[in-house]
Amino acid sequence: MLTPTCLLTISLLAQSATAAPIFRFETGEFWLNLHHFLYVLGRAEAKTTDSARQAVAGAPADEASGLAGLTDDERTRWREAVHFYASGLSRKDLIFDDPLPAETSALADARDAPTLAAANLDGALRTTLERVAPLYRRVWWPAHRAANNAWQTSTQALVDRYGRAVLAFITRAYMMEWPAGGYPVHVAAYANWAGAYSTSGNLLVVSSLDPGTNGAEGLETVFHEGMHQWDTPVNDLLWAHADAIGKRVAPNLSHAMIFFTAGEAVRHVLPDHVPSAEALGVWGRGWTRLRAALEETWKPYLDGRGTRDAALDALVKLTAIEKSRPR
Ligand SMILES: [Zn+2]
């Protein structure tokens, strides 16, 4: 028999279950925002081809409007910082190249501290950031922080309304677990050319100024980045199926699965949603074959037919490549 105490306990448990966050959005991380702004401007100075992408293309104009209000000395100091990035960190990839994931995590941890004295950072990087911090705080940070807060408000509203259903869709499909306390998502005015990324150490960063990460696309994006934290176990599964037929997993297959599944999950709750892969033209970047295979093998499974492993097996068989190609 259930006593009043039991009922109270059950009710409290139910409340805590519904209150567990799926994401924890961090919008006031001053150092993380400064670091990404300089990183993106450094790539523009280094003329990397991805500097023209929508998520980062507006950064130089944003920089120029702020520079107009600085003294000559301040402008020089700022440009030296951008050049420091352009000749070093901005030539590396935020996701794959050390020491960026660790340094970015250290800067996220520093939040809005007055200095970086407590951060575990390369000395030259720390000096560079601290030299321009007063300029960034005065000139760009108010607008960047406001954009972060606006993004958080609108995305949190979508997560509150649809997040549970989207999460249930993707965890059921992948048969993998989401962390009980959700993922921290670090919101920055600029992130990288893609507008968002996920790397080691549960580091998820999303741009608040990129139109491609706002509204329903923002909802899809945060789940997409969280799903990247399953990359290792998913690739292990795919490789097990490929090994069984003596072949290799097609490049980008696990990433194509994320685009496809996150897009379908959001469309499940918002039928008019155009998945990011379609909106951004991702399939057209050499992934047409992967998309066709996903439609044929993974979509029926997402619609409730068959098992995950049978779907993965069929997907790998359709897309796998030979271990060694004849010359
Ligand atoms: Zn991705």
GROMACS .gro file of C-alpha atoms and ligand atoms in nm, residues 224-225 228 255 258-259, ligand 1:
model
    7
  224HIS     CA    1   2.328   1.738  -3.319
  225GLU     CA    2   2.628   1.856  -3.116
  228HIS     CA    3   2.865   1.388  -3.147
  255HIS     CA    4   2.820   1.231  -3.918
  258ILE     CA    5   2.364   1.256  -3.699
  259PHE     CA    6   2.246   1.507  -3.961
  328ZN      ZN    7   2.831   1.767  -3.677
   0.00000   0.00000   0.00000
